[in-house]
Coordinates of C-alpha atoms in Angstrom, one line a residue:
M1 CA 19.2 6.5 24.4
R2 CA 18.0 3.0 24.7
Y3 CA 18.5 2.0 21.1
R4 CA 22.2 2.4 21.4
A5 CA 22.4 -0.2 24.0
L6 CA 20.0 -2.7 22.9
I7 CA 21.1 -5.6 23.6
L8 CA 21.3 -8.7 25.1
V9 CA 19.6 -10.4 22.4
G10 CA 22.0 -9.1 19.8
V11 CA 25.1 -10.4 21.8
V12 CA 23.4 -13.7 22.0
M13 CA 23.0 -13.8 18.3
V14 CA 26.6 -12.9 17.8
C15 CA 27.8 -15.7 19.9
A16 CA 26.1 -18.0 17.7
W17 CA 27.4 -16.9 14.5
P18 CA 31.1 -17.7 14.5
A19 CA 30.6 -20.4 11.8
V20 CA 28.5 -18.2 9.7
L21 CA 30.4 -14.8 9.6
P22 CA 33.8 -14.4 7.9
A23 CA 36.7 -15.0 10.4
Q24 CA 38.3 -11.7 9.5
E25 CA 36.7 -8.8 11.2
V26 CA 36.0 -5.5 9.7
T27 CA 37.8 -2.7 11.4
E28 CA 35.8 0.3 10.2
R29 CA 32.4 1.5 11.4
L30 CA 29.6 -0.5 10.1
R31 CA 28.2 1.0 6.7
V32 CA 24.4 0.6 6.2
Y33 CA 22.2 1.1 3.3
L34 CA 18.4 1.7 4.3
D35 CA 15.9 0.7 1.7
C36 CA 12.3 1.4 3.0
Q37 CA 9.6 0.2 0.5
T38 CA 6.8 1.1 2.7
H39 CA 5.6 4.2 4.7
G40 CA 6.4 4.6 8.4
C41 CA 10.2 4.8 8.1
D42 CA 11.7 8.1 9.7
F43 CA 15.2 8.1 8.2
D44 CA 16.2 11.1 10.4
H45 CA 15.2 9.5 13.6
F46 CA 17.1 6.2 12.7
R47 CA 20.1 8.2 12.1
R48 CA 19.9 10.0 15.4
E49 CA 19.2 6.9 17.5
I50 CA 21.4 4.2 15.9
A51 CA 24.6 6.1 16.3
F52 CA 27.0 3.2 15.9
A53 CA 26.4 2.8 12.0
D54 CA 27.6 5.2 9.0
W55 CA 24.5 5.3 6.8
V56 CA 25.4 5.5 3.2
R57 CA 23.7 6.9 0.1
D58 CA 24.4 4.0 -2.3
R59 CA 24.0 0.2 -2.0
E60 CA 27.4 -0.4 -3.5
D61 CA 29.1 1.4 -0.7
A62 CA 27.2 -0.6 2.1
Q63 CA 28.1 -3.7 4.2
V64 CA 24.5 -4.3 5.2
H65 CA 21.4 -3.6 3.0
V66 CA 18.4 -3.2 5.1
L67 CA 15.1 -3.9 3.1
I68 CA 12.0 -3.0 4.9
T69 CA 8.5 -4.0 3.7
S70 CA 5.0 -4.2 5.3
E71 CA 1.3 -5.4 5.0
R72 CA -1.8 -4.4 6.8
T73 CA -2.8 -6.7 9.6
G74 CA -6.3 -7.7 10.4
G75 CA -6.3 -5.5 13.4
G76 CA -5.6 -2.4 11.5
G77 CA -1.9 -2.2 12.3
R78 CA 1.0 -3.2 10.1
A79 CA 3.4 -6.0 10.0
F80 CA 7.1 -4.7 9.1
T81 CA 9.5 -7.3 7.6
M82 CA 13.3 -6.2 8.0
A83 CA 15.6 -8.1 5.8
F84 CA 19.3 -7.8 6.7
I85 CA 21.3 -8.6 3.6
G86 CA 25.0 -8.8 4.1
L87 CA 27.5 -7.2 1.5
G88 CA 31.2 -7.5 1.0
G89 CA 32.7 -9.1 4.1
F90 CA 29.3 -9.9 5.4
S91 CA 28.0 -11.3 2.0
E92 CA 27.6 -14.9 3.6
R93 CA 25.0 -13.5 6.1
D94 CA 21.3 -12.7 5.6
D95 CA 19.0 -12.2 8.5
S96 CA 15.4 -10.9 9.2
L97 CA 13.3 -9.4 11.9
T98 CA 9.5 -8.5 12.2
Y99 CA 7.8 -5.7 14.0
T100 CA 4.0 -5.5 14.2
S101 CA 2.3 -2.2 15.1
Q102 CA -1.2 -1.8 16.5
E103 CA -3.9 0.5 14.9
T104 CA -4.0 2.5 18.2
D105 CA -0.3 3.1 17.9
T106 CA 0.7 6.8 17.5
D107 CA 3.3 7.7 14.8
P108 CA 5.9 8.0 17.3
E109 CA 5.3 4.7 18.8
V110 CA 5.5 3.0 15.4
R111 CA 8.9 4.9 14.8
D112 CA 10.2 3.8 18.2
G113 CA 9.2 0.1 17.6
L114 CA 10.9 0.2 14.1
T115 CA 14.0 1.9 15.4
Q116 CA 14.3 -0.9 18.1
S117 CA 13.9 -3.7 15.7
L118 CA 16.3 -1.9 13.3
A119 CA 18.9 -1.6 16.0
L120 CA 18.8 -5.1 17.2
G121 CA 19.0 -6.4 13.6
L122 CA 22.3 -4.4 12.9
V123 CA 23.9 -5.3 16.2
P124 CA 25.4 -8.7 15.2
Y125 CA 27.0 -7.1 12.2
A126 CA 28.2 -4.1 14.1
A127 CA 29.8 -6.5 16.6
R128 CA 32.1 -7.7 13.9
S129 CA 33.1 -4.3 12.8
G130 CA 34.8 -1.3 14.3
S131 CA 31.4 -0.1 15.5
R132 CA 31.7 -2.5 18.5
R133 CA 33.6 -0.1 20.6
Q134 CA 30.5 2.3 20.6
I135 CA 28.2 -0.5 21.7
G136 CA 27.4 -1.3 25.3
V137 CA 24.9 -4.1 26.8
Q138 CA 21.9 -3.3 28.8
Y139 CA 19.0 -5.5 30.1
T140 CA 16.1 -4.4 32.1
A141 CA 14.5 -7.4 33.9
A142 CA 10.8 -7.2 34.6
D143 CA 9.8 -6.6 38.2
T144 CA 7.4 -9.2 38.3
A145 CA 6.3 -12.2 36.2
A146 CA 3.2 -10.4 35.5
E147 CA 4.9 -8.0 33.3
L148 CA 6.2 -10.8 31.0
P149 CA 4.3 -11.1 27.8
A150 CA 1.5 -14.0 28.0
L151 CA 2.0 -16.8 25.6
V152 CA -1.9 -17.0 25.3
V153 CA -3.8 -13.8 24.4
D154 CA -7.2 -13.5 26.0
D155 CA -9.2 -11.3 23.2
P156 CA -12.5 -10.3 24.6
W157 CA -13.3 -9.1 21.2
D158 CA -12.5 -12.2 19.4
Y159 CA -10.4 -10.5 16.7
W160 CA -13.3 -8.2 15.8
V161 CA -12.3 -4.7 14.8
F162 CA -14.6 -1.8 14.3
R163 CA -13.7 1.5 12.8
V164 CA -15.9 4.8 12.2
R165 CA -14.6 7.9 10.6
A166 CA -16.1 11.1 9.3
G167 CA -14.4 14.2 7.8
G168 CA -14.4 16.7 5.0
F169 CA -13.3 20.2 4.1
L170 CA -14.6 23.6 3.3
Q171 CA -12.7 26.0 1.0
G172 CA -13.7 29.3 -0.8
E173 CA -13.2 32.9 -1.7
S174 CA -15.4 35.7 -2.6
Q175 CA -16.7 34.0 -6.0
Q176 CA -16.2 30.2 -5.5
R177 CA -16.7 27.8 -2.8
F178 CA -16.1 24.0 -2.2
T179 CA -17.6 21.7 0.2
N180 CA -16.7 17.9 0.4
L181 CA -18.0 15.7 3.2
D182 CA -17.2 12.0 3.5
G183 CA -17.5 9.2 6.2
G184 CA -17.6 5.5 6.6
V185 CA -17.8 2.5 8.8
S186 CA -16.0 -0.9 8.7
V187 CA -16.1 -4.2 10.9
S188 CA -13.6 -7.0 10.3
R189 CA -12.3 -10.2 11.8
V190 CA -9.1 -11.5 10.5
T191 CA -7.6 -14.8 11.4
E192 CA -5.3 -17.1 9.4
A193 CA -8.1 -19.4 8.7
L194 CA -10.8 -16.8 7.9
K195 CA -11.3 -13.2 6.8
L196 CA -14.4 -11.3 7.1
E197 CA -14.8 -7.6 6.1
F198 CA -17.9 -5.4 6.1
G199 CA -17.9 -1.8 5.3
G200 CA -19.9 1.3 4.1
H201 CA -18.8 4.8 2.7
G202 CA -20.6 7.9 1.6
F203 CA -19.5 11.1 0.0
Y204 CA -21.0 14.5 -0.9
G205 CA -19.4 17.2 -2.8
R206 CA -20.5 20.7 -3.9
D207 CA -18.8 23.2 -6.0
E208 CA -20.1 26.8 -6.5
F209 CA -19.1 29.5 -9.1
E210 CA -20.1 33.1 -9.2
T211 CA -19.8 35.3 -12.5
E212 CA -21.3 38.7 -13.1
D213 CA -24.8 37.3 -13.9
T214 CA -24.7 33.7 -13.1
T215 CA -24.2 31.3 -10.3
Y216 CA -23.1 27.7 -11.2
I217 CA -23.6 25.0 -8.8
S218 CA -22.5 21.4 -9.2
T219 CA -23.0 18.5 -6.9
Q220 CA -21.8 14.9 -6.7
T221 CA -22.8 12.0 -4.4
S222 CA -21.8 8.4 -3.8
W223 CA -22.3 5.6 -1.4
E224 CA -21.2 2.1 -1.2
S225 CA -21.4 -0.9 1.2
S226 CA -19.4 -4.1 0.8
A227 CA -19.0 -7.6 2.4
L228 CA -16.2 -9.9 2.1
G229 CA -15.5 -13.5 3.2
V230 CA -12.3 -15.5 2.6
W231 CA -11.3 -18.9 3.7
S232 CA -7.5 -20.0 3.7
L233 CA -7.1 -23.3 1.7
G234 CA -3.2 -23.9 2.4
D235 CA -0.3 -21.9 1.5
H236 CA -1.4 -21.1 -2.0
W237 CA -5.1 -21.2 -2.3
S238 CA -8.1 -19.1 -1.0
A239 CA -11.9 -19.1 -1.6
G240 CA -14.7 -16.9 -0.7
G241 CA -17.2 -14.5 -1.9
Q242 CA -17.8 -10.7 -2.2
L243 CA -20.7 -8.3 -2.5
E244 CA -20.9 -4.6 -3.4
V245 CA -23.8 -2.5 -3.1
G246 CA -24.0 1.3 -3.9
G247 CA -24.9 4.3 -6.0
T248 CA -22.9 7.0 -7.6
T249 CA -24.1 10.2 -9.6
Y250 CA -20.7 10.0 -11.5
R251 CA -22.0 6.9 -13.3
N252 CA -25.6 7.6 -13.5
Q253 CA -26.3 4.9 -11.1
D254 CA -29.0 5.2 -8.3
L255 CA -28.3 1.6 -7.3
Y256 CA -25.7 -1.0 -8.3
V257 CA -25.3 -4.4 -7.2
Q258 CA -22.3 -6.6 -8.1
G259 CA -20.4 -9.8 -6.8
G260 CA -20.2 -13.4 -6.5
P261 CA -18.0 -16.5 -5.3
A262 CA -14.2 -16.0 -5.8
L263 CA -11.2 -18.1 -6.0
E264 CA -7.4 -17.1 -5.7
Y265 CA -4.3 -18.9 -6.3
N266 CA -0.9 -17.6 -5.2
V267 CA 2.1 -18.9 -7.1
F268 CA 4.4 -18.2 -4.0
P269 CA 3.2 -19.1 -0.4
Y270 CA 1.3 -16.2 1.1
S271 CA 3.8 -16.0 3.9
Q272 CA 6.2 -14.3 1.4
S273 CA 3.7 -11.8 0.3
T274 CA 5.6 -8.9 1.6
R275 CA 8.6 -9.5 -0.6
R276 CA 6.9 -11.4 -3.6
R277 CA 3.4 -12.2 -4.9
L278 CA 1.9 -13.7 -8.1
T279 CA -1.8 -14.1 -7.8
M280 CA -4.7 -15.0 -10.1
Q281 CA -8.2 -14.2 -8.9
V282 CA -11.5 -15.1 -10.5
V283 CA -14.9 -13.9 -9.5
V284 CA -18.0 -15.2 -11.3
G285 CA -21.3 -13.7 -10.5
G286 CA -23.6 -10.8 -11.8
V287 CA -24.4 -7.2 -11.8
Y288 CA -27.6 -5.1 -11.4
Y289 CA -27.9 -1.5 -12.2
N290 CA -30.8 0.8 -11.5
Y291 CA -30.1 4.1 -13.5
A292 CA -31.0 7.8 -12.5
D293 CA -31.5 8.8 -16.1
T294 CA -32.3 6.6 -19.3
T295 CA -29.0 5.3 -20.7
I296 CA -27.8 5.4 -24.5
F297 CA -29.4 1.9 -24.7
D298 CA -32.9 3.2 -23.6
R299 CA -32.8 1.4 -20.2
L300 CA -33.7 2.5 -16.7
E301 CA -32.5 -0.7 -15.1
E302 CA -30.7 -3.9 -16.2
G303 CA -29.0 -7.1 -14.7
H304 CA -26.6 -9.5 -16.4
P305 CA -24.2 -12.3 -15.4
A306 CA -20.4 -11.3 -15.5
H307 CA -17.1 -12.6 -14.5
Y308 CA -14.0 -10.7 -13.2
I309 CA -10.4 -12.1 -13.6
E310 CA -7.2 -10.4 -12.1
I311 CA -3.5 -11.4 -12.3
D312 CA -1.3 -9.5 -10.1
F313 CA 2.5 -9.6 -9.7
D314 CA 4.4 -7.7 -7.0
Q315 CA 8.0 -8.0 -5.9
N316 CA 10.3 -6.1 -3.5
Q317 CA 13.9 -7.0 -3.9
P318 CA 17.4 -5.2 -3.2
W319 CA 17.7 -4.1 -6.7
G320 CA 14.2 -2.3 -6.8
Q321 CA 10.4 -2.8 -7.0
L322 CA 8.5 -4.4 -9.8
G323 CA 4.9 -5.0 -10.2
A324 CA 2.3 -5.6 -13.0
S325 CA -1.4 -6.4 -13.2
I326 CA -4.1 -7.3 -15.7
E327 CA -7.8 -6.9 -15.0
W328 CA -10.6 -8.2 -17.2
L329 CA -14.4 -7.6 -16.6
Q330 CA -16.7 -9.5 -19.0
F331 CA -20.7 -9.3 -19.3
W332 CA -22.1 -12.5 -20.6
H333 CA -25.1 -11.3 -22.3
D334 CA -23.1 -9.6 -24.9
W335 CA -19.2 -10.1 -25.2
A336 CA -18.8 -6.9 -27.0
F337 CA -19.3 -5.2 -23.5
H338 CA -16.1 -5.8 -21.5
S339 CA -13.0 -3.9 -19.9
V340 CA -9.4 -4.8 -19.9
E341 CA -6.8 -2.9 -17.9
V342 CA -3.0 -3.5 -17.7
D343 CA -0.8 -1.5 -15.4
G344 CA 3.0 -1.7 -14.5
R345 CA 5.3 -0.3 -12.0
V346 CA 9.1 -0.3 -11.7
E347 CA 11.6 1.2 -9.4
V348 CA 15.3 0.0 -10.5
R349 CA 18.7 0.9 -9.6
L350 CA 20.2 0.6 -12.9
F351 CA 23.8 1.3 -11.4
R352 CA 25.7 3.4 -8.8
G353 CA 23.5 6.4 -8.2
L354 CA 21.1 6.1 -11.0
S355 CA 17.5 4.9 -10.6
L356 CA 14.4 4.5 -12.9
D357 CA 11.0 5.1 -11.4
M358 CA 8.1 4.3 -13.8
F359 CA 4.4 3.7 -13.5
G360 CA 1.9 3.3 -16.4
R361 CA -1.8 2.2 -16.9
F362 CA -3.9 1.6 -19.9
A363 CA -7.4 0.4 -20.2
R364 CA -9.7 -0.7 -23.1
V365 CA -13.2 0.5 -21.9
K366 CA -16.2 -1.3 -23.6
D367 CA -18.4 -1.6 -20.4
Q368 CA -20.1 1.9 -20.3
L369 CA -23.7 0.4 -19.9
Y370 CA -24.6 3.3 -17.6
L371 CA -24.0 6.4 -19.9
P372 CA -27.0 8.8 -19.9
K373 CA -28.9 9.4 -23.1
E374 CA -29.2 13.1 -22.3
D375 CA -26.3 15.5 -23.2
L376 CA -24.2 16.5 -20.3
T377 CA -24.0 20.3 -19.2
D378 CA -20.8 22.3 -19.9
E379 CA -20.4 22.4 -16.0
E380 CA -20.8 18.6 -15.5
I381 CA -18.2 18.1 -18.2
L382 CA -15.5 20.8 -17.0
L383 CA -15.9 19.7 -13.5
R384 CA -15.9 16.2 -14.1
R385 CA -19.0 15.5 -12.2
R386 CA -20.2 12.9 -14.7
Q387 CA -18.6 10.0 -16.6
L388 CA -17.9 10.6 -20.2
G389 CA -18.1 8.0 -23.1
T390 CA -14.7 6.7 -24.0
D391 CA -12.9 3.8 -25.7
Y392 CA -9.6 3.9 -23.5
R393 CA -7.8 5.5 -20.6
F394 CA -4.2 5.9 -20.0
F395 CA -1.8 7.2 -17.5
L396 CA 2.1 7.4 -17.5
N397 CA 4.4 8.7 -15.0
F398 CA 8.3 8.3 -15.2
G399 CA 11.5 9.8 -13.9
F400 CA 15.0 9.3 -13.3
S401 CA 17.3 10.3 -10.4
Y402 CA 21.0 10.3 -10.2
R403 CA 23.0 10.9 -6.9
F404 CA 26.7 11.4 -6.6
G405 CA 29.0 12.9 -4.2
S406 CA 29.7 12.1 -0.6
A407 CA 28.7 8.4 0.1
F408 CA 27.9 9.0 3.9
N409 CA 24.6 10.1 5.0
N410 CA 24.8 10.5 8.8
V411 CA 24.2 14.1 9.6
V412 CA 20.5 15.3 10.5
N413 CA 20.0 19.0 10.3
P414 CA 16.2 20.2 10.4
R415 CA 16.9 24.0 10.4
L416 CA 14.5 26.0 8.2
R417 CA 13.0 23.1 6.8

């Protein structure tokens, strides 16, 4: 396959490395530990196509640790970053490559692009190992200069991207039926200097249950539209504004309007956001609510100034993932009405073969201005069609995993899967 021979660029990189890589070559096949912190990695495909490497199950057995992260691009694709971290005899060498997919790319096209970039990144290491005996070099020249990529892109759409989607599902049996329909549209223009995003979304859900003498029907609807504009102010600052308009039966709101100007600071440069990020975002504005039913505060509509603050930390490193965030919403007319939510997520390799995976969230809820005065029906409560009054919410998910046995993970066998 083409990935097994990639590799004029790799050879050039090898020739430039003598002063960096250790003088003593490794005589065994290159051992690689793949650490994909994003979706899109097809490990089976990588193992089939990149046959010059031994894929190991534990980082401690590897000579190269490949950490893959990604971010969404303005055009709807993903920008993948591959960090090649040398271990053992290659500990003095770190490298990185990037691959960007398009929104119109199919899953196989994204997979092939990732495979090609991964193979190219591994070639310089493999050339200093016993794997060099299995590597050839092949270069396919373009037939004409027109086939070479242009340095300047002529974009007739001027970076504007439009998306339309619709879907749903129907499910049922003799005594119960479920219907869910949803759709949306979005328009965006994303450049380094300015990001503009506009969108709308709608949802309709209907559940029907039949008993011997009664039929219960429950429906839920929601819609929303939003606008966001963000200007880049250097490597660490961003400023803009956001507005959201919608309605939801779940929260007793025929109409809600919320938003305002926003400011964000990132401790790390935005260029490092796929690996680490520590941001503080402040939105100062207001809200307006028009209710379907009279609330517990005897209101059918109200509007208040408010602010929203979020601190978000995220890090993807060879030892695992770590993230945490704090969100604070505060109404100004009465400081008793507010909400605070804290969440944390961690995935850590504790030692050989043992990993910890945990996610938790806790929220103090004091902002439920919209609760209806009239009591909810049993169906609305049991089917969770309306929001209940509460002082807090929490969620916790955790697990340990331990792997032992063979260090190698080369064989792909898809039979009876």
